[in-house]
Coordinates of C-alpha atoms in Angstrom, one line a residue:
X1 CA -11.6 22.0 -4.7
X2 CA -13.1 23.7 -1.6
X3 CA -13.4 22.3 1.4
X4 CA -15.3 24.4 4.7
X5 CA -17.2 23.3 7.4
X6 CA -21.1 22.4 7.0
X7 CA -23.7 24.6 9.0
X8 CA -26.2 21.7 10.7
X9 CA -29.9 22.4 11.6
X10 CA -30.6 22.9 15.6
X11 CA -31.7 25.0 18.2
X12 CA -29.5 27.7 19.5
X13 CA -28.5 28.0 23.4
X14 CA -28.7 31.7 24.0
X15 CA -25.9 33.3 21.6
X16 CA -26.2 36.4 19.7
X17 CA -27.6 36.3 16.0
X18 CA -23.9 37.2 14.3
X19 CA -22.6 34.1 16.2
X20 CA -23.9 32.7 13.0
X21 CA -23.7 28.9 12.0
X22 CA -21.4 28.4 15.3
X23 CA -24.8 28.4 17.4
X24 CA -26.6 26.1 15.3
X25 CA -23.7 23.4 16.0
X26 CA -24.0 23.4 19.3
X27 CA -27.0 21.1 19.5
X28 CA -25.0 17.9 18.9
X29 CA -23.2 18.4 22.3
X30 CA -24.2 15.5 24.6
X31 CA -24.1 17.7 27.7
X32 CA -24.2 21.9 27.6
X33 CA -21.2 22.1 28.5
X34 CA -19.4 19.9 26.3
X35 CA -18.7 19.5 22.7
X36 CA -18.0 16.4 19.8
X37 CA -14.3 16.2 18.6
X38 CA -16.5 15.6 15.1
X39 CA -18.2 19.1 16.1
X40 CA -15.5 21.3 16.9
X41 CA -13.3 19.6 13.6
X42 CA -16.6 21.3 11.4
X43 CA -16.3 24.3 13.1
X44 CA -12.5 24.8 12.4
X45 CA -13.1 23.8 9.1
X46 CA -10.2 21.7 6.2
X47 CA -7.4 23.5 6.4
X48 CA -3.8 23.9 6.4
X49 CA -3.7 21.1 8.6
X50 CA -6.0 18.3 6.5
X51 CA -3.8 19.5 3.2
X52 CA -0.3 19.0 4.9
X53 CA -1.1 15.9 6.3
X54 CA -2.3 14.4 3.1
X55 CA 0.7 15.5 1.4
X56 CA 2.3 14.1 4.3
X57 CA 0.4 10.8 3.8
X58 CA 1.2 10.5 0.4
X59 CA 5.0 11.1 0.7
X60 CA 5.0 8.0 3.3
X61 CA 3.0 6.3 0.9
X62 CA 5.1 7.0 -1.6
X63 CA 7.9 5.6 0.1
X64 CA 6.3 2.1 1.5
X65 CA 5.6 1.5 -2.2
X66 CA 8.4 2.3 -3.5
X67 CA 10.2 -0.4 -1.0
X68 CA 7.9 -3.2 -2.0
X69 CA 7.8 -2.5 -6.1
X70 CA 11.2 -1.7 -5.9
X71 CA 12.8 -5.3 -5.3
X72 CA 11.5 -6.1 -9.2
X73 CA 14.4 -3.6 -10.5
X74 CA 16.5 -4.3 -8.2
X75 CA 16.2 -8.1 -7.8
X76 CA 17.9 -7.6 -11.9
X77 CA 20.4 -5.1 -11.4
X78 CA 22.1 -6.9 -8.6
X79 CA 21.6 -10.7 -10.2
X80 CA 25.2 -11.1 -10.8
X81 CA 26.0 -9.2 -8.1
X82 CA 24.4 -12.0 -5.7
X83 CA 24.4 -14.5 -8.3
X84 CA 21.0 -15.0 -7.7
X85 CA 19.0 -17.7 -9.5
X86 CA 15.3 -17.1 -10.3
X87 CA 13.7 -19.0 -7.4
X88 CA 16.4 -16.7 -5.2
X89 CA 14.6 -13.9 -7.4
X90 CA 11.0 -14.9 -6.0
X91 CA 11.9 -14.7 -2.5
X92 CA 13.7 -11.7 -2.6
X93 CA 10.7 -9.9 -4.4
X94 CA 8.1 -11.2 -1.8
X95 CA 10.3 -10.7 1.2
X96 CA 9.2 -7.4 2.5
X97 CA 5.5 -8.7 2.1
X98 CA 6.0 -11.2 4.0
X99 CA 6.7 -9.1 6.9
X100 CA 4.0 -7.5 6.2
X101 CA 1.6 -10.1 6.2
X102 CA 2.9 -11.5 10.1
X103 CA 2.4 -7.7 11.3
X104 CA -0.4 -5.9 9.4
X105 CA -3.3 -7.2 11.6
X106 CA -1.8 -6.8 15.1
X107 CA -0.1 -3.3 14.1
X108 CA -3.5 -2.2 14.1
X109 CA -4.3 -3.0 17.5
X110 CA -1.1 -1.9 18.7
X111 CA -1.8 1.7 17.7
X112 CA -5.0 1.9 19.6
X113 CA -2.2 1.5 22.8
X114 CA 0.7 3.4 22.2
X115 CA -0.9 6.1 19.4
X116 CA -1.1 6.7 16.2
X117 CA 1.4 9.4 15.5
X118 CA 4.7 7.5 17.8
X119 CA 4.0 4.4 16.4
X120 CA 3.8 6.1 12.3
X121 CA 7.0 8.2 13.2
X122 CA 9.0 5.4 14.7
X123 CA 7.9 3.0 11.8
X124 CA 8.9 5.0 9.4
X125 CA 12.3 6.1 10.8
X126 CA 13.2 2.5 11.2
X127 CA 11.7 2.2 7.7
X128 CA 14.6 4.6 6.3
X129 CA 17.6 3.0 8.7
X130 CA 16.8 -0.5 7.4
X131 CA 16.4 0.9 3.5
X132 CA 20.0 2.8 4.5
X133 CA 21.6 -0.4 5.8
X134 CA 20.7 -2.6 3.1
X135 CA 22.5 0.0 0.8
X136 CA 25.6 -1.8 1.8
X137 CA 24.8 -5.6 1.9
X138 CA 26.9 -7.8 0.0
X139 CA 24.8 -11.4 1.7
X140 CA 21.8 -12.3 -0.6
X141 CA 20.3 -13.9 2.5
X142 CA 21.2 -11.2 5.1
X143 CA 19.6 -8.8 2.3
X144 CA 16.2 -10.3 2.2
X145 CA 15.8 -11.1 6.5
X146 CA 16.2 -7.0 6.3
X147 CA 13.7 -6.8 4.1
X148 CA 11.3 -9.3 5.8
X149 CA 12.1 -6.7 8.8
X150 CA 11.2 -3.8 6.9
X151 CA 8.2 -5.3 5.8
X152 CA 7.2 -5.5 9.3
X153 CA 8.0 -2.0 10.1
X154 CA 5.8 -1.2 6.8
X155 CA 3.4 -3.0 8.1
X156 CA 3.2 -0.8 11.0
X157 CA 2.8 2.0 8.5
X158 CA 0.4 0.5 6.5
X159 CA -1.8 -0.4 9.8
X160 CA -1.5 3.4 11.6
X161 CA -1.7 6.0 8.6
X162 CA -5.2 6.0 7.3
X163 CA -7.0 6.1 11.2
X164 CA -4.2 8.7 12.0
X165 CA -5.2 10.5 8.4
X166 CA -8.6 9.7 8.9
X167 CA -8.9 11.0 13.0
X168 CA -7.8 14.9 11.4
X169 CA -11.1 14.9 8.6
X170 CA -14.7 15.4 9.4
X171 CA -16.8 12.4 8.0
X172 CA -17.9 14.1 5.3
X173 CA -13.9 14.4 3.9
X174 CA -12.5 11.6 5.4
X175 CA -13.6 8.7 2.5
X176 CA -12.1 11.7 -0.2
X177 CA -8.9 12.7 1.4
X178 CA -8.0 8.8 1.9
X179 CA -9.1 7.9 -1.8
X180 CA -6.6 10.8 -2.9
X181 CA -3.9 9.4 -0.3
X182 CA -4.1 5.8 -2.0
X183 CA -3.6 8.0 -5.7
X184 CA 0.4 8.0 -4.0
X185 CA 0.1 4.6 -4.8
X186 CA 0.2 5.6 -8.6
X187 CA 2.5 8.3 -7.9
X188 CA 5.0 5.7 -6.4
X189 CA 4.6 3.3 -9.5
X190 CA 6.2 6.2 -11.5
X191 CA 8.6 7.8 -9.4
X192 CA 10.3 4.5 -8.9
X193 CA 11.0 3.2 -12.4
X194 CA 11.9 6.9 -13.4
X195 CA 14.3 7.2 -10.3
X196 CA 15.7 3.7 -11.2
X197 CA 16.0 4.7 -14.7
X198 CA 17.9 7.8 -13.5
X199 CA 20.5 5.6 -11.4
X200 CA 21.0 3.1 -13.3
X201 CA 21.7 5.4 -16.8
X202 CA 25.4 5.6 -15.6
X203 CA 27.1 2.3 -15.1
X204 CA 30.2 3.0 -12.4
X205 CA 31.4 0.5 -9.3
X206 CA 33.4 2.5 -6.3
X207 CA 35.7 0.1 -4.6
X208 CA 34.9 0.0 -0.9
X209 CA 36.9 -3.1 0.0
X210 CA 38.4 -5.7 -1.7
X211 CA 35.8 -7.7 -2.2
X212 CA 32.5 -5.2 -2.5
X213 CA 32.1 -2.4 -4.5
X214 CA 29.1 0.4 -4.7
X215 CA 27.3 -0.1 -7.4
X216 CA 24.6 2.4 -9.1
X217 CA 21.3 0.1 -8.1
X218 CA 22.3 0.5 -4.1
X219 CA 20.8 4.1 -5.1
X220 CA 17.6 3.3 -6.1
X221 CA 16.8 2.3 -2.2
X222 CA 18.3 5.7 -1.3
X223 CA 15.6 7.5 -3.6
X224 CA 13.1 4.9 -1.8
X225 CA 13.5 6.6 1.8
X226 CA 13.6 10.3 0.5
X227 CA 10.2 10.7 0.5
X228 CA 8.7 8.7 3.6
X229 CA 11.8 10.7 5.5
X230 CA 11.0 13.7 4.4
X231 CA 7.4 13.3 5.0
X232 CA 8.2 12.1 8.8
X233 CA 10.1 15.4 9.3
X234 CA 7.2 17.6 8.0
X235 CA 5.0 15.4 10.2
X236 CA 7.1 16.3 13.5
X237 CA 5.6 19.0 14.5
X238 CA 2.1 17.7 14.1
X239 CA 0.4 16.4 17.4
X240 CA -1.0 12.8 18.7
X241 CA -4.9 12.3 17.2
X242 CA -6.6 13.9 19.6
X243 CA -9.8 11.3 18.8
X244 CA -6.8 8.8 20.3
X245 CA -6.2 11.1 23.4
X246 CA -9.6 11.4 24.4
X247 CA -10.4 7.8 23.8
X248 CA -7.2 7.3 26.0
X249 CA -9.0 10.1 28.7
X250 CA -6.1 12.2 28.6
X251 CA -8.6 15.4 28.1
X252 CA -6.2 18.1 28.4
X253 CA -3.2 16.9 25.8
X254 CA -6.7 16.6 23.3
X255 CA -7.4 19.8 24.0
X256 CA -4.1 21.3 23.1
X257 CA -4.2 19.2 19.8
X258 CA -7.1 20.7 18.9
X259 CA -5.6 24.4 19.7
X260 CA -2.9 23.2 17.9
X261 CA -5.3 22.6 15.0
X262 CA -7.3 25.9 14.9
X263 CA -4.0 27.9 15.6
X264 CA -2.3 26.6 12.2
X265 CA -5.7 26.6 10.1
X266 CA -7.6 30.1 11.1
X267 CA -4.6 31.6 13.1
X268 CA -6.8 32.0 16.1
X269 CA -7.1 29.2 19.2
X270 CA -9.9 27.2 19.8
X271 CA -11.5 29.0 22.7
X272 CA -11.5 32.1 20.7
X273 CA -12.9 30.1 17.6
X274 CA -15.9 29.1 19.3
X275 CA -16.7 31.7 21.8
X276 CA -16.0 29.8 24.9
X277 CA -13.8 30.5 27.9
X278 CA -12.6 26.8 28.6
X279 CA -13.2 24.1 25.8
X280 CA -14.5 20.7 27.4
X281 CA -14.7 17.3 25.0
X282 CA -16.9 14.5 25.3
X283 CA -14.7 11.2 26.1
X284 CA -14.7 9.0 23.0
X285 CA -15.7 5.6 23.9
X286 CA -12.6 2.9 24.7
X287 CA -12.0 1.3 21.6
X288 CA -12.7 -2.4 21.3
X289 CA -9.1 -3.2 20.3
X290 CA -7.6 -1.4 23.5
X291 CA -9.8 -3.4 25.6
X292 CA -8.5 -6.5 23.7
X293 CA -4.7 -5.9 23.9
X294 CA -4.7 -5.3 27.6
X295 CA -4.4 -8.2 28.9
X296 CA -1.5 -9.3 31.6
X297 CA 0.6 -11.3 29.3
X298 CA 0.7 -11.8 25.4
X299 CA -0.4 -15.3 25.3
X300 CA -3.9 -13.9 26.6
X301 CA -3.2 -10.4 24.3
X302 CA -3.2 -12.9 21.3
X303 CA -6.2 -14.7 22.6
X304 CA -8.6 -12.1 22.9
X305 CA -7.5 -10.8 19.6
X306 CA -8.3 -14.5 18.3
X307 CA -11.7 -14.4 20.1
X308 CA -12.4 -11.2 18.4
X309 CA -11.3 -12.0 14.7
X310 CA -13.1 -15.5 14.5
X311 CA -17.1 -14.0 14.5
X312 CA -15.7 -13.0 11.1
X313 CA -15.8 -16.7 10.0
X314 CA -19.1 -17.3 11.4
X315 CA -22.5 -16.8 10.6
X316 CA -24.5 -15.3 9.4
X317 CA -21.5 -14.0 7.1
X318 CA -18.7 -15.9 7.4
X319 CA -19.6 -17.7 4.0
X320 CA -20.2 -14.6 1.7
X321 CA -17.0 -12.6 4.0
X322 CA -14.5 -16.2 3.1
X323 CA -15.6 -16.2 -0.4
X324 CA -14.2 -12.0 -0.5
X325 CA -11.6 -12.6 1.3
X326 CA -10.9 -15.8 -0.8
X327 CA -11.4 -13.8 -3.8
X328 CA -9.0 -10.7 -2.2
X329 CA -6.2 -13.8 -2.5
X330 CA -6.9 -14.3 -6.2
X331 CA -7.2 -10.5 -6.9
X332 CA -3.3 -10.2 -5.4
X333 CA -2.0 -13.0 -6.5
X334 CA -3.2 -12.1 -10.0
X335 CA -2.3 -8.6 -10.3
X336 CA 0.6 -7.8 -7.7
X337 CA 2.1 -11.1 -8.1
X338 CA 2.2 -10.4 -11.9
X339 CA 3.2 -6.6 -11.2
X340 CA 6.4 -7.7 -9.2
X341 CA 7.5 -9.6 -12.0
X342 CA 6.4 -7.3 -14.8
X343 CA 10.1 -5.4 -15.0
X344 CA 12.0 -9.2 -15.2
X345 CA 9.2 -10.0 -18.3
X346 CA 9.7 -6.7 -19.8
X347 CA 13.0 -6.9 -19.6
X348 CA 13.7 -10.2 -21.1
X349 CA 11.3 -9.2 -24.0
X350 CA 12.5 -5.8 -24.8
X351 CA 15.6 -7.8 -27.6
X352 CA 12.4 -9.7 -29.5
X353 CA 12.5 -12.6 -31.0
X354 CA 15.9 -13.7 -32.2
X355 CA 14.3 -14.4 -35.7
X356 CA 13.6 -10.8 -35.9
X357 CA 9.9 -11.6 -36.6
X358 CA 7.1 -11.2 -33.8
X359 CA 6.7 -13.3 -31.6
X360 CA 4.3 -14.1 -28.2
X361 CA 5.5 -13.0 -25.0
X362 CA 6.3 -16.6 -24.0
X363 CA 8.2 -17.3 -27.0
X364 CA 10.3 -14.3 -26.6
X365 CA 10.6 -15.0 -23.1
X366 CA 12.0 -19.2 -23.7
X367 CA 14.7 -17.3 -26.3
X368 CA 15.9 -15.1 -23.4
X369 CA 16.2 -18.3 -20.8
X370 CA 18.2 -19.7 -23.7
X371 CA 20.5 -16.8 -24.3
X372 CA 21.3 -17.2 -20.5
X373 CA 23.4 -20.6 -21.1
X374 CA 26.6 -20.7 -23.1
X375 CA 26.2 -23.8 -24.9
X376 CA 29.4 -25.2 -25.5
X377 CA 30.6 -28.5 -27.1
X378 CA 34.3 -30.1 -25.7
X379 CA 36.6 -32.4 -27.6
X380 CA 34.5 -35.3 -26.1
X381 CA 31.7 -33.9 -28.0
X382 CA 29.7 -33.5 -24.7
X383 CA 27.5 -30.7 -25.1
X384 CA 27.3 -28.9 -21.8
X385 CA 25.3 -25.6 -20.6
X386 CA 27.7 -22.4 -19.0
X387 CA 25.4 -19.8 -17.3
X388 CA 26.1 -16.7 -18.0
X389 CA 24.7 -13.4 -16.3
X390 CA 23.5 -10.5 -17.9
X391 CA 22.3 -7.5 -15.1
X392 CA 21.6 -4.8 -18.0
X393 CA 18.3 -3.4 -18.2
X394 CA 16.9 -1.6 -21.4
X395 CA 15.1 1.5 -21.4
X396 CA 12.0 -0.6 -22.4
X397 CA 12.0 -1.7 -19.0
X398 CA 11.9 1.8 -17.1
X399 CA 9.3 3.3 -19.6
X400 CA 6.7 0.0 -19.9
X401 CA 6.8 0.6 -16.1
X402 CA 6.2 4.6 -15.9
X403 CA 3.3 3.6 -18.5
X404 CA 1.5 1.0 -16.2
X405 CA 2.1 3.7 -13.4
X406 CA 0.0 6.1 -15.3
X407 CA -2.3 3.2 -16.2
X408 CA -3.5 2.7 -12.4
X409 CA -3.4 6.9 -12.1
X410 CA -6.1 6.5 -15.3
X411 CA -7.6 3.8 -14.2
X412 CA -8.7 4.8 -10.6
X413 CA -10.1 8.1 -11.6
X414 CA -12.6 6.6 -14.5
X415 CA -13.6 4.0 -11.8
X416 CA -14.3 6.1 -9.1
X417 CA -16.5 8.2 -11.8
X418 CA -18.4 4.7 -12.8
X419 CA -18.9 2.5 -9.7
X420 CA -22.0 4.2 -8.6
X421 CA -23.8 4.9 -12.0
X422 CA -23.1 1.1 -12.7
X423 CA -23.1 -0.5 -9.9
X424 CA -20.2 -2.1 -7.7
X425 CA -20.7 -5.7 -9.0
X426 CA -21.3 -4.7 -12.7
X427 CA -17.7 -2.8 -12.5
X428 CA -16.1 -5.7 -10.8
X429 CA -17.1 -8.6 -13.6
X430 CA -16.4 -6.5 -16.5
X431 CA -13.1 -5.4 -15.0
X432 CA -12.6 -8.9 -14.2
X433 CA -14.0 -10.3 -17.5
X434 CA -11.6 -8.5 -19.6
X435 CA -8.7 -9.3 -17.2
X436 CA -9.5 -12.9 -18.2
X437 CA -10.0 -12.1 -22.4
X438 CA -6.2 -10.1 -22.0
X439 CA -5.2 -13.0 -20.6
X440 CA -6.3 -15.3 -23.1
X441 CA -5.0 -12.7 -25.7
X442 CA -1.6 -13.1 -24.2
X443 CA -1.1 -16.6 -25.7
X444 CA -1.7 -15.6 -29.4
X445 CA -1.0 -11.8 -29.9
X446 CA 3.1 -11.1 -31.5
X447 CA 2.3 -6.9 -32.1
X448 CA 4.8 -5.6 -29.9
X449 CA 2.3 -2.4 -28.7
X450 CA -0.6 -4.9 -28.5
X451 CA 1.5 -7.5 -25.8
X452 CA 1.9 -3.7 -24.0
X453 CA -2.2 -2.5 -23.9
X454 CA -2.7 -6.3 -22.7
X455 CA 0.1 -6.8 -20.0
X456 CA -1.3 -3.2 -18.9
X457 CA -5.0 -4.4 -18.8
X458 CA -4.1 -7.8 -17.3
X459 CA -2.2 -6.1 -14.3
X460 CA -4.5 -2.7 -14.2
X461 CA -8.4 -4.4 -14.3
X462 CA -7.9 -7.2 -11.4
X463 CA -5.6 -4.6 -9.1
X464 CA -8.4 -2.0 -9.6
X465 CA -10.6 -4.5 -8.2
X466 CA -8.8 -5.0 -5.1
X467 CA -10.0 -1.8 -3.9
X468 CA -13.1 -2.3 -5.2
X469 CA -13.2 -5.8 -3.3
X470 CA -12.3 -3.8 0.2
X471 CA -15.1 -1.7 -0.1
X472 CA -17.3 -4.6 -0.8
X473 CA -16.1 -6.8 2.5
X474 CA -16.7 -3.3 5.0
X475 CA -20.5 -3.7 3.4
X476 CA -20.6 -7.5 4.5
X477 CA -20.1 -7.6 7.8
X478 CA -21.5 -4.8 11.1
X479 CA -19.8 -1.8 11.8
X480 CA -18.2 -3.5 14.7
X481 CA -16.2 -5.9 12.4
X482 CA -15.2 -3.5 9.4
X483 CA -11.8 -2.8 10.6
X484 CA -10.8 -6.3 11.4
X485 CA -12.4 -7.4 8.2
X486 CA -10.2 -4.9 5.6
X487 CA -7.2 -6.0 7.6
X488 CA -7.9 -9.8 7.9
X489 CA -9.1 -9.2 3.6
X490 CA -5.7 -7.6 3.1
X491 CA -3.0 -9.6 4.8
X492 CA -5.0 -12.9 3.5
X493 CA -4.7 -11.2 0.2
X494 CA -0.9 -10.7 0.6
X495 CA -0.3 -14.5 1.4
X496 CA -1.5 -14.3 -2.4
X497 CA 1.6 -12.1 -3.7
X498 CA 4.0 -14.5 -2.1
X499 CA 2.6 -17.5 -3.3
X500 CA 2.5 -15.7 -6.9
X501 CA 5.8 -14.4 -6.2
X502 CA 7.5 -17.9 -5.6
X503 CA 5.0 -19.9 -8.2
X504 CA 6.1 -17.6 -11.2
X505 CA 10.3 -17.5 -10.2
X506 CA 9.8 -21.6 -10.4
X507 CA 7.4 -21.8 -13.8
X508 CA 8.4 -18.7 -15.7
X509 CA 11.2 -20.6 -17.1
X510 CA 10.3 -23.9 -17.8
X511 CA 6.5 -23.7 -18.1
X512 CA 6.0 -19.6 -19.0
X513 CA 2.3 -20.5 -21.0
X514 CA 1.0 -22.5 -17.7
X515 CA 1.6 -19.9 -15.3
X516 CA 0.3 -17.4 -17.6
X517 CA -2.9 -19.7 -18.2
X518 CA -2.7 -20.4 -14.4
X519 CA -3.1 -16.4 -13.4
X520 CA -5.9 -15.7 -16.2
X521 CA -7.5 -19.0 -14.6
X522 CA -7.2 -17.6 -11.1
X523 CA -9.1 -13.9 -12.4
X524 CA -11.9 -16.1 -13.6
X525 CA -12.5 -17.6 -10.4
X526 CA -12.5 -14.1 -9.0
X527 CA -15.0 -13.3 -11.7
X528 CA -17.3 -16.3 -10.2
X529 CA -16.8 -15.5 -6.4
X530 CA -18.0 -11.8 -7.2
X531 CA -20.7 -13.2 -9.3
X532 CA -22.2 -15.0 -5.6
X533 CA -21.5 -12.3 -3.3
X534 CA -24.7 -10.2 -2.4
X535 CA -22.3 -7.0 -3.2

């Protein structure tokens, strides 16, 4: 693929013919003197720079998946460890999501303050320390309010990297260079079951005091920090956004971000690039969410960020923006609720059916809960149920998993080639549509590979749609409310995970066909909201 810059149409201001393109740019300055940060991006051209920082991007992405998804593994491996019970499984899974629910939204704003790159690095340093110390806790509890921590130091992450990504690209690559950053998120639903599957091959326990030991699954959340830290470390030498800086007036530190950037993609500085003996930048305009978190104290902070998030509940689209955002909640709690739950259902199913005949997923599942209990009958003749615990997990598990990683990697790439020719909507219901017949499928189906192609489908079609679904709620609302709406859409959308989380540790047991038939129900209500929204 070849990226360069794009020579624009305009009048030229004097320079010699073999100036080339270069004098054609200059038209889009707003005085003569002064040039667009967009402008002299073009003129430098993609580079070194753009391909570093994506690689960059996707390492950190890599890692914040990898932190969230990873809790499904774990939450078996350490079960007796913890002597966790399922419920204690549900909120260990959705702990890190909580965190970033309560911090998503206001991390944004927070950037537009402090920067983008200080508040990334420091994020995802404190990212790695809290991964690193949870290595060596031995307190369920104490284990999860670290990972409701971490989730809010994700959240930062998750609120800062794509403006920061975004602020280095031209317009014309920024929607493409983000869409092959959020591909990591594929990447990290293989490289953690096959780094999981690597750990947890050997079974070995080092002694480190008399009552804890180190056991192989405290690995996995060292593999989780490699990338994001290494990624941090490449990222070290790159500067602030200089879009930030000059928004923030500080004129001269953009200008030596933007040498910064010509030096390391065409090896020559900026003045030289473009001719000019002193570079001067047009101020970008003071965001909206600097003016908002300004004020003297953070009650009135939190107010003015209230004031400015509740037009998206009002009309003239606050009814078609709820019913997306409503619909974001059913899209997570469908898919990534199921997803963080898939390696526990896998696993459980991977011994069949104790007849040796097939059998549903929900019958194989009720055998499993049964082989949990020791059933044993005294000299009373009481009849009286031991749990036992069982933290082995079969190789089923680790492969099902790389599989449904390399489902999404699939599964984004033939979207992407058919939401224009078919439209946004048409894509949506038939995703959604055959979410709901996998579902239904789910019920009756024993074939071993057939439970696989559905389980895929019935995670893979409604979490498509989720990005799908983002792109839809930036098209509902004015340019002056997109940013606010994707991260209002998104942490709603996460409330969904947790509830999904929690709802499926209480009912997989006792009630597996209702929550199943509960989450296919849930897709076809997406299916309806999407069928309403002028999309």
């Amino acid at each position: 693929m070849q990226f360069s810059g794009k020579n624009r149409e305009g009048i030229d201001i004097g320079r010699s013919e073999e100036d080339g393109h270069l004098g054609h740019r200059q038209t889009a300055k707003v005085l003569a003197n002064e040039w667009e940060y967009e402008q002299v991006l073009e003129e430098i051209g993609f580079g070194k720079t753009q391909w570093l920082l994506l690689l960059i991007s996707g390492l950190i992405t890599t890692t914040s998946m990898a932190a969230q998804t990873s809790l499904g593994i774990i939450a078996i491996a350490s079960q007796c460890e913890f002597n966790m019970t399922q419920g204690e499984k549900g909120v260990m899974m959705a702990s890190s999501v909580a965190g970033i629910v309560v911090s998503t939204y206001i991390w944004g704003y927070i950037s537009d303050v402090v920067g983008r790159r200080s508040l990334l690095v420091w994020c995802t340093f404190i990212t790695s320390a809290l991964l690193l110390i949870t290595m060596f806790v031995t307190n369920i509890w104490l284990f999860n309010f670290i990972n409701l921590i971490m989730g809010i130091s994700l959240g930062g992450i998750s609120g800062t990297l794509y403006p920061y990504l975004g602020e280095f690209n031209t317009f014309k690559y920024r929607a493409v260079v983000i869409n092959y950053c959020n591909m990591f998120v594929s990447v990290a639903a293989i490289y953690m079951p096959a780094t999981a599957w690597l750990v947890l091959s050997f079974d070995w326990s080092l002694p480190i005091t008399s009552s804890f030991s180190f056991r192989p699954w405290r690995l996995i959340l060292l593999f989780n920090l490699l990338p994001g830290f290494l990624g941090i470390l490449m990222m070290l030498p790159f500067p602030e956004s200089p879009k930030f800086l000059l928004a923030q007036q500080k004129h001269e530190q953009a200008v030596a971000a933007i040498n910064w950037i010509s030096k390391f993609n065409r090896n020559i500085d900026v003045n030289s690039l473009l001719k000019i003996t002193e570079l001067r930048m047009k101020t970008e305009e003071l965001s909206e969410s600097l003016q908002l978190i300004t004020g003297r104290n953070i009650c009135s902070i939190l107010k003015n960020v209230w004031k400015a998030t509740v037009p998206l509940f009002q009309k003239p689209y606050g009814g078609n923006f709820s019913l997306a955002v409503v619909a974001l909640f059913g899209l997570f709690f469908a898919s990534n609720g199921m997803q963080i739950w898939y390696p526990e259902i896998v696993n459980r199913s991977a011994h069949g059916s104790e007849t040796g005949q097939s059998a549903t997923v929900c019958t194989i599942l009720d055998e499993s809960f049964e082989r949990d209990h020791l059933r044993i009958v005294n000299n009373t003749d009481y009849a009286e149920d031991i749990p036992t615990c069982n933290d082995s997990i079969n190789a089923k598990t680790y492969v099902d998993n790389i599989i449904m990683g390399l489902a999404f990697l699939v599964g984004f790439s033939i979207q992407g080639a058919i939401l224009n020719p078919l439209g946004r909507k048409n894509v949506l219901l038939s995703a959604l549509g055959l979410g709901v017949l996998s579902g239904l499928l789910l019920h009756f189906v024993t074939n071993t590979t057939g439970i696989l192609i559905l389980f895929c489908l019935y995670i893979l079609l409604p979490g498509l749609s989720i990005s799908t679904m983002c792109g839809a709620l930036v098209d509902l609302v004015p340019t002056q409310l997109r940013g606010k709406a994707v991260s209002m859409g998104m942490t709603l959308g996460r409330l969904g995970l947790i509830l999904a989380s929690n709802l499926i540790a209480v009912m997989l047991e006792p009630y597996c066909n209702g929550i199943f038939a509960i989450v296919t129900c849930t897709v076809l209500v997406c299916g309806l909201l999407v069928h309403f929204l002028p999309i």
